[in-house]
Amino acid sequence: MSGMSLTAASLYDRVQRVIPPIEWPVFSDDIDAILALKRERNAVILAHNYQTPEIFHCVADIVGDSLALARKAMTVEADVIVLAGVHFMAETAKLLNPGKTVLIPDMAAGCSLADSITPEDIRLLRQRYPGVPVVTYVNTSAAVKAESDICCTSGNAKAVVESLGVPRVLMLPDEYLAQNIAAQTDVEIIAWKGHCEVHERFTPGDIRELREAHPGITVLAHPECPPDVVAEADFAGSTAAMSDYVGQKKPARVVLITECSMSDNVAVEHPEVDFIRPCNLCPHMKRITLGNIRTALEQNRHAVTIDASVAARARLAVERMLAV
Ligand code: SF4
């Protein structure tokens, strides 16, 4: 999306299905400013699937789930990376690009999973379960990653757990992801009690109501949802896996049991699919706006820094994951 000829006006076609014309003038000035700032500063914008469509489809250079962003962050040649997502994602980009400036437009864009566990918690768990490897979801701080053996995402968690060749692992901090992976593998999984505040709110009753209201609907759920919700769905997978499912199977009507913007972003690419959109908003993801992305590039804020000794150990855990 970094072509010189792009302007807000030429981008509207892309998002007209999800942004009404009356709302567009609110965005177009910031979009033009951001496109110019990216060129001036040799910057790229990495945007998570939960970012709103005017960010995801109009200013982002690289989009995807946490795993895709982590992988693609390593191939970036720009001087500046703006992470349109939450703080742990910006830290991960910084870990993989220590020489680059990594900016997060709002330092308060956190995550209930990342906030649920501390490095001290992991040190105590290691005392309680000596020799059991610690697999940490990428939705954690760099300091927590530094205490871990290997990271995982919802897209690769099963492969990561099985790559270790051990009968038992600690999988932290998402209890539901751990339970959902435990149902797919023979490896014994010890979970933590962290939850995603967005996905934990869905219930099996929500899905049954959707099926009654929309007979024949295909239900896709994120594995951060409780296991009884996943059991009611037709398919469970990471945001990338849900997006691929829609692209490959082209269900006539679909609902994505996940954060709201995900459906909007996938709907833009599949006009032939009817999306039913009950969803829950992530308040942390929604802290990122075109306005604060523009300010981030104008004022070079907020630069992410990670203590060198923490960074070295955390990077190792992320690199081990990327090698799986
Ligand atoms: S959707 Fe859930 S896991 Fe993702 S950033 Fe928000 S709180 Fe964290």
Tab-separated table of C-alpha atoms and ligand atoms in Angstrom:
chain	number	residue	atom	x	y	z
A	1	MET	CA	0.000	0.000	0.000
A	2	SER	CA	2.990	2.355	-0.263
A	3	GLY	CA	2.540	3.408	-3.902
A	4	MET	CA	3.317	7.079	-4.573
A	5	SER	CA	0.007	7.672	-6.352
A	6	LEU	CA	-2.253	6.629	-3.476
A	7	THR	CA	-4.554	9.258	-2.085
A	8	ALA	CA	-7.512	9.056	0.263
A	9	ALA	CA	-9.842	9.687	-2.671
A	10	SER	CA	-8.477	6.684	-4.579
A	11	LEU	CA	-8.813	4.481	-1.497
A	12	TYR	CA	-12.497	4.982	-0.765
A	13	ASP	CA	-13.623	2.302	-3.217
A	14	ARG	CA	-11.815	-0.261	-1.109
A	15	VAL	CA	-13.800	0.439	2.066
A	16	GLN	CA	-17.146	1.676	0.785
A	17	ARG	CA	-18.860	-1.530	1.911
A	18	VAL	CA	-18.058	-0.798	5.561
A	19	ILE	CA	-17.583	3.004	5.784
A	20	PRO	CA	-20.621	5.103	4.824
A	21	PRO	CA	-19.867	8.073	2.514
A	22	ILE	CA	-20.955	10.517	5.220
A	23	GLU	CA	-18.160	9.302	7.525
A	24	TRP	CA	-15.413	9.396	4.920
A	25	PRO	CA	-14.510	13.135	5.114
A	26	VAL	CA	-13.619	12.596	8.783
A	27	PHE	CA	-10.877	10.209	7.694
A	28	SER	CA	-9.581	11.475	4.364
A	29	ASP	CA	-7.457	14.383	5.630
A	30	ASP	CA	-5.607	12.157	8.118
A	31	ILE	CA	-5.148	9.455	5.479
A	32	ASP	CA	-3.500	11.859	3.031
A	33	ALA	CA	-1.284	13.256	5.817
A	34	ILE	CA	-0.253	9.755	6.932
A	35	LEU	CA	0.543	8.638	3.373
A	36	ALA	CA	2.828	11.692	3.000
A	37	LEU	CA	4.447	11.193	6.426
A	38	LYS	CA	5.226	7.568	5.622
A	39	ARG	CA	7.171	8.657	2.550
A	40	GLU	CA	8.972	11.483	4.388
A	41	ARG	CA	10.007	9.306	7.304
A	42	ASN	CA	10.579	6.057	5.402
A	43	ALA	CA	8.012	4.489	7.709
A	44	VAL	CA	5.730	1.481	7.445
A	45	ILE	CA	2.532	0.790	9.336
A	46	LEU	CA	1.848	-2.694	10.655
A	47	ALA	CA	-1.834	-3.173	11.486
A	48	HIS	CA	-3.517	-6.000	13.342
A	49	ASN	CA	-6.690	-7.613	11.989
A	50	TYR	CA	-8.675	-5.887	14.775
A	51	GLN	CA	-7.853	-2.381	13.540
A	52	THR	CA	-10.687	-0.384	12.017
A	53	PRO	CA	-11.058	-0.523	8.203
A	54	GLU	CA	-9.805	3.042	7.553
A	55	ILE	CA	-6.517	2.013	9.208
A	56	PHE	CA	-6.424	-1.585	7.998
A	57	HIS	CA	-7.310	-0.911	4.353
A	58	CYS	CA	-6.151	2.689	3.821
A	59	VAL	CA	-2.837	3.345	5.604
A	60	ALA	CA	-1.407	-0.046	6.635
A	61	ASP	CA	1.482	-1.559	4.663
A	62	ILE	CA	1.430	-4.912	6.429
A	63	VAL	CA	-1.650	-6.493	7.997
A	64	GLY	CA	-2.347	-9.763	9.730
A	65	ASP	CA	-2.579	-11.589	13.015
A	66	SER	CA	0.143	-11.411	15.661
A	67	LEU	CA	2.130	-14.192	14.010
A	68	ALA	CA	2.052	-12.602	10.565
A	69	LEU	CA	2.995	-9.224	12.015
A	70	ALA	CA	5.891	-10.758	13.949
A	71	ARG	CA	7.174	-12.565	10.860
A	72	LYS	CA	6.733	-9.674	8.488
A	73	ALA	CA	8.262	-7.215	10.966
A	74	MET	CA	11.594	-8.944	10.316
A	75	THR	CA	11.487	-8.265	6.568
A	76	VAL	CA	10.810	-4.544	6.897
A	77	GLU	CA	13.414	-2.201	5.402
A	78	ALA	CA	11.946	1.069	6.649
A	79	ASP	CA	13.583	3.220	9.348
A	80	VAL	CA	10.382	3.557	11.346
A	81	ILE	CA	7.673	1.004	12.178
A	82	VAL	CA	4.332	2.229	13.489
A	83	LEU	CA	2.448	-0.568	15.188
A	84	ALA	CA	-1.294	-0.133	14.851
A	85	GLY	CA	-2.199	-2.674	17.476
A	86	VAL	CA	-1.503	-3.119	21.162
A	87	HIS	CA	1.634	-2.630	23.213
A	88	PHE	CA	2.887	-6.228	23.276
A	89	MET	CA	2.808	-6.251	19.464
A	90	ALA	CA	4.959	-3.127	19.339
A	91	GLU	CA	7.390	-4.739	21.781
A	92	THR	CA	7.546	-7.855	19.595
A	93	ALA	CA	8.284	-5.712	16.524
A	94	LYS	CA	11.032	-3.941	18.481
A	95	LEU	CA	12.522	-7.255	19.655
A	96	LEU	CA	12.828	-8.383	16.042
A	97	ASN	CA	14.022	-4.988	14.787
A	98	PRO	CA	16.231	-3.625	17.575
A	99	GLY	CA	17.889	-1.072	15.274
A	100	LYS	CA	14.654	0.504	14.071
A	101	THR	CA	12.398	3.062	15.673
A	102	VAL	CA	9.152	1.323	16.663
A	103	LEU	CA	6.260	3.612	17.566
A	104	ILE	CA	2.964	2.818	19.279
A	105	PRO	CA	0.433	5.630	18.847
A	106	ASP	CA	-1.030	5.159	22.357
A	107	MET	CA	1.000	3.674	25.198
A	108	ALA	CA	-2.216	2.734	27.015
A	109	ALA	CA	-3.195	0.233	24.303
A	110	GLY	CA	-2.733	-2.819	26.517
A	111	CYS	CA	-4.262	-6.291	26.669
A	112	SER	CA	-6.050	-8.164	29.455
A	113	LEU	CA	-4.030	-11.284	28.660
A	114	ALA	CA	-0.684	-9.468	28.810
A	115	ASP	CA	-1.755	-7.872	32.099
A	116	SER	CA	-2.682	-11.219	33.667
A	117	ILE	CA	0.848	-12.490	34.273
A	118	THR	CA	4.200	-11.171	35.514
A	119	PRO	CA	7.785	-12.467	35.238
A	120	GLU	CA	7.596	-13.298	38.953
A	121	ASP	CA	4.552	-15.530	38.331
A	122	ILE	CA	6.603	-17.537	35.829
A	123	ARG	CA	9.549	-17.885	38.194
A	124	LEU	CA	7.166	-19.274	40.830
A	125	LEU	CA	5.581	-21.675	38.314
A	126	ARG	CA	9.021	-22.988	37.385
A	127	GLN	CA	9.669	-23.772	41.048
A	128	ARG	CA	6.365	-25.603	41.246
A	129	TYR	CA	6.842	-27.506	37.973
A	130	PRO	CA	10.601	-28.048	37.703
A	131	GLY	CA	11.806	-28.960	34.216
A	132	VAL	CA	8.423	-28.329	32.542
A	133	PRO	CA	8.938	-25.991	29.560
A	134	VAL	CA	7.101	-22.675	29.526
A	135	VAL	CA	5.225	-21.853	26.306
A	136	THR	CA	4.075	-18.246	26.337
A	137	TYR	CA	1.426	-16.740	24.112
A	138	VAL	CA	2.713	-13.693	22.236
A	139	ASN	CA	0.062	-11.652	24.071
A	140	THR	CA	2.518	-10.987	26.894
A	141	SER	CA	5.084	-8.345	27.830
A	142	ALA	CA	8.714	-8.664	26.722
A	143	ALA	CA	9.608	-9.208	30.398
A	144	VAL	CA	7.321	-12.267	30.526
A	145	LYS	CA	8.608	-13.573	27.193
A	146	ALA	CA	12.129	-13.285	28.622
A	147	GLU	CA	11.212	-15.840	31.322
A	148	SER	CA	9.794	-18.275	28.746
A	149	ASP	CA	11.276	-21.101	26.701
A	150	ILE	CA	9.308	-20.409	23.564
A	151	CYS	CA	6.424	-18.234	22.391
A	152	CYS	CA	3.318	-19.219	20.454
A	153	THR	CA	0.335	-17.572	18.798
A	154	SER	CA	-3.182	-18.924	18.406
A	155	GLY	CA	-2.154	-19.851	14.847
A	156	ASN	CA	0.799	-22.051	15.776
A	157	ALA	CA	0.193	-23.044	19.429
A	158	LYS	CA	-0.401	-26.745	18.718
A	159	ALA	CA	2.690	-27.019	16.498
A	160	VAL	CA	4.817	-25.185	19.085
A	161	VAL	CA	3.623	-27.397	21.968
A	162	GLU	CA	4.281	-30.562	19.960
A	163	SER	CA	7.660	-29.336	18.689
A	164	LEU	CA	9.106	-29.605	22.201
A	165	GLY	CA	8.886	-33.403	22.328
A	166	VAL	CA	7.898	-33.470	26.006
A	167	PRO	CA	4.840	-34.988	27.730
A	168	ARG	CA	3.880	-31.827	29.660
A	169	VAL	CA	4.103	-28.076	29.127
A	170	LEU	CA	3.018	-24.919	30.892
A	171	MET	CA	1.017	-22.817	28.459
A	172	LEU	CA	0.506	-19.221	29.582
A	173	PRO	CA	-1.392	-17.016	30.148
A	174	ASP	CA	-4.637	-17.741	28.198
A	175	GLU	CA	-6.617	-20.438	30.006
A	176	TYR	CA	-9.080	-20.929	27.150
A	177	LEU	CA	-6.475	-21.123	24.403
A	178	ALA	CA	-4.636	-23.683	26.557
A	179	GLN	CA	-7.811	-25.729	27.033
A	180	ASN	CA	-8.674	-25.518	23.337
A	181	ILE	CA	-5.180	-26.703	22.364
A	182	ALA	CA	-5.253	-29.426	25.040
A	183	ALA	CA	-8.300	-30.869	23.271
A	184	GLN	CA	-6.218	-31.307	20.084
A	185	THR	CA	-2.994	-32.827	21.411
A	186	ASP	CA	-1.715	-35.651	23.595
A	187	VAL	CA	0.675	-33.284	25.367
A	188	GLU	CA	-0.544	-32.485	28.884
A	189	ILE	CA	-1.096	-28.745	29.192
A	190	ILE	CA	-0.968	-26.813	32.441
A	191	ALA	CA	-2.835	-23.524	32.038
A	192	TRP	CA	-2.813	-20.107	33.715
A	193	LYS	CA	-5.948	-18.131	34.531
A	194	GLY	CA	-5.633	-15.234	32.067
A	195	HIS	CA	-8.501	-14.409	29.711
A	196	CYS	CA	-9.060	-12.125	26.756
A	197	GLU	CA	-11.688	-9.662	27.937
A	198	VAL	CA	-13.190	-9.604	24.430
A	199	HIS	CA	-13.484	-13.326	23.705
A	200	GLU	CA	-14.429	-14.466	27.215
A	201	ARG	CA	-17.752	-12.609	26.867
A	202	PHE	CA	-19.120	-14.912	24.151
A	203	THR	CA	-21.344	-17.772	25.323
A	204	PRO	CA	-22.643	-20.988	23.718
A	205	GLY	CA	-26.128	-19.436	23.992
A	206	ASP	CA	-25.000	-16.571	21.706
A	207	ILE	CA	-24.131	-19.096	19.013
A	208	ARG	CA	-27.351	-21.061	19.400
A	209	GLU	CA	-29.341	-17.816	19.051
A	210	LEU	CA	-27.407	-16.925	15.899
A	211	ARG	CA	-28.140	-20.313	14.378
A	212	GLU	CA	-31.836	-19.950	15.133
A	213	ALA	CA	-31.994	-16.450	13.690
A	214	HIS	CA	-29.902	-17.319	10.597
A	215	PRO	CA	-30.439	-20.977	9.635
A	216	GLY	CA	-27.464	-22.442	7.758
A	217	ILE	CA	-25.003	-19.818	9.023
A	218	THR	CA	-21.335	-20.824	9.309
A	219	VAL	CA	-19.875	-19.962	12.716
A	220	LEU	CA	-16.127	-19.354	13.074
A	221	ALA	CA	-14.686	-18.774	16.547
A	222	HIS	CA	-11.337	-17.584	17.844
A	223	PRO	CA	-9.570	-20.038	20.208
A	224	GLU	CA	-9.397	-17.344	22.907
A	225	CYS	CA	-13.136	-18.066	23.343
A	226	PRO	CA	-14.182	-20.471	26.127
A	227	PRO	CA	-14.075	-24.161	25.046
A	228	ASP	CA	-17.883	-24.491	25.251
A	229	VAL	CA	-18.152	-21.682	22.683
A	230	VAL	CA	-15.552	-23.294	20.415
A	231	ALA	CA	-17.506	-26.574	20.688
A	232	GLU	CA	-20.609	-24.855	19.260
A	233	ALA	CA	-18.701	-23.366	16.319
A	234	ASP	CA	-18.111	-24.965	12.909
A	235	PHE	CA	-14.442	-24.015	12.944
A	236	ALA	CA	-11.998	-22.456	15.397
A	237	GLY	CA	-8.815	-20.723	14.379
A	238	SER	CA	-6.663	-17.623	14.590
A	239	THR	CA	-7.809	-14.475	12.825
A	240	ALA	CA	-5.623	-15.487	9.863
A	241	ALA	CA	-7.155	-18.979	9.800
A	242	MET	CA	-10.693	-17.541	9.951
A	243	SER	CA	-9.899	-15.193	7.083
A	244	ASP	CA	-8.457	-18.077	5.016
A	245	TYR	CA	-11.525	-20.190	5.781
A	246	VAL	CA	-13.844	-17.510	4.395
A	247	GLY	CA	-11.631	-17.091	1.312
A	248	GLN	CA	-11.432	-20.799	0.564
A	249	LYS	CA	-14.900	-22.089	1.511
A	250	LYS	CA	-16.869	-18.970	0.620
A	251	PRO	CA	-19.810	-19.732	2.950
A	252	ALA	CA	-23.001	-17.954	1.880
A	253	ARG	CA	-23.448	-16.456	5.329
A	254	VAL	CA	-20.894	-16.337	8.128
A	255	VAL	CA	-20.336	-14.960	11.613
A	256	LEU	CA	-16.879	-14.471	13.134
A	257	ILE	CA	-16.972	-14.897	16.906
A	258	THR	CA	-14.224	-12.401	17.639
A	259	GLU	CA	-13.423	-8.682	17.742
A	260	CYS	CA	-15.731	-6.452	15.657
A	261	SER	CA	-13.298	-4.950	13.171
A	262	MET	CA	-12.172	-8.367	11.992
A	263	SER	CA	-15.534	-8.962	10.255
A	264	ASP	CA	-15.417	-5.543	8.605
A	265	ASN	CA	-11.899	-6.133	7.311
A	266	VAL	CA	-12.656	-9.602	5.957
A	267	ALA	CA	-16.003	-8.453	4.513
A	268	VAL	CA	-14.188	-5.869	2.384
A	269	GLU	CA	-12.312	-8.663	0.640
A	270	HIS	CA	-15.291	-11.002	0.145
A	271	PRO	CA	-18.251	-9.005	-1.158
A	272	GLU	CA	-20.056	-12.213	-2.126
A	273	VAL	CA	-20.211	-13.447	1.487
A	274	ASP	CA	-22.952	-12.221	3.820
A	275	PHE	CA	-21.463	-11.314	7.220
A	276	ILE	CA	-23.658	-11.275	10.329
A	277	ARG	CA	-21.801	-9.063	12.774
A	278	PRO	CA	-22.523	-9.479	16.446
A	279	CYS	CA	-19.132	-8.917	17.975
A	280	ASN	CA	-17.295	-7.488	20.947
A	281	LEU	CA	-14.990	-4.484	20.736
A	282	CYS	CA	-11.469	-4.552	22.119
A	283	PRO	CA	-11.108	-1.213	23.933
A	284	HIS	CA	-7.309	-1.471	23.707
A	285	MET	CA	-7.220	-1.971	19.940
A	286	LYS	CA	-9.684	0.886	19.568
A	287	ARG	CA	-7.291	3.322	21.243
A	288	ILE	CA	-5.422	3.418	17.932
A	289	THR	CA	-6.897	5.949	15.505
A	290	LEU	CA	-5.845	7.676	12.304
A	291	GLY	CA	-5.360	10.808	14.439
A	292	ASN	CA	-2.853	9.276	16.821
A	293	ILE	CA	-1.062	7.391	14.015
A	294	ARG	CA	-0.576	10.773	12.325
A	295	THR	CA	0.700	12.332	15.563
A	296	ALA	CA	3.001	9.357	16.154
A	297	LEU	CA	4.688	9.988	12.796
A	298	GLU	CA	4.737	13.781	13.199
A	299	GLN	CA	6.152	13.763	16.725
A	300	ASN	CA	8.012	10.439	16.782
A	301	ARG	CA	6.044	9.057	19.678
A	302	HIS	CA	5.753	6.791	21.546
A	303	ALA	CA	9.035	5.015	20.887
A	304	VAL	CA	9.154	1.511	22.371
A	305	THR	CA	12.272	0.665	24.369
A	306	ILE	CA	13.157	-2.653	25.992
A	307	ASP	CA	15.920	-3.256	28.524
A	308	ALA	CA	18.830	-4.948	26.683
A	309	SER	CA	19.068	-8.053	28.886
A	310	VAL	CA	15.299	-8.591	28.786
A	311	ALA	CA	15.293	-8.059	25.023
A	312	ALA	CA	17.998	-10.653	24.370
A	313	ARG	CA	16.126	-13.391	26.273
A	314	ALA	CA	12.700	-12.428	24.960
A	315	ARG	CA	14.003	-12.376	21.375
A	316	LEU	CA	15.260	-15.921	21.803
A	317	ALA	CA	11.772	-17.121	22.808
A	318	VAL	CA	10.196	-15.389	19.798
A	319	GLU	CA	12.886	-16.644	17.392
A	320	ARG	CA	12.408	-20.218	18.634
A	321	MET	CA	8.737	-19.890	17.787
A	322	LEU	CA	9.461	-18.483	14.346
A	323	ALA	CA	11.763	-21.445	13.656
A	324	VAL	CA	8.952	-23.983	14.293
B	1	SF4	S1	-8.736	-8.675	21.747
B	1	SF4	FE1	-8.227	-9.634	23.708
B	1	SF4	S2	-6.228	-10.577	23.346
B	1	SF4	FE2	-6.542	-9.082	21.702
B	1	SF4	S3	-5.590	-7.199	22.490
B	1	SF4	FE3	-7.782	-7.107	23.026
B	1	SF4	S4	-7.800	-7.929	25.130
B	1	SF4	FE4	-5.855	-8.553	24.250
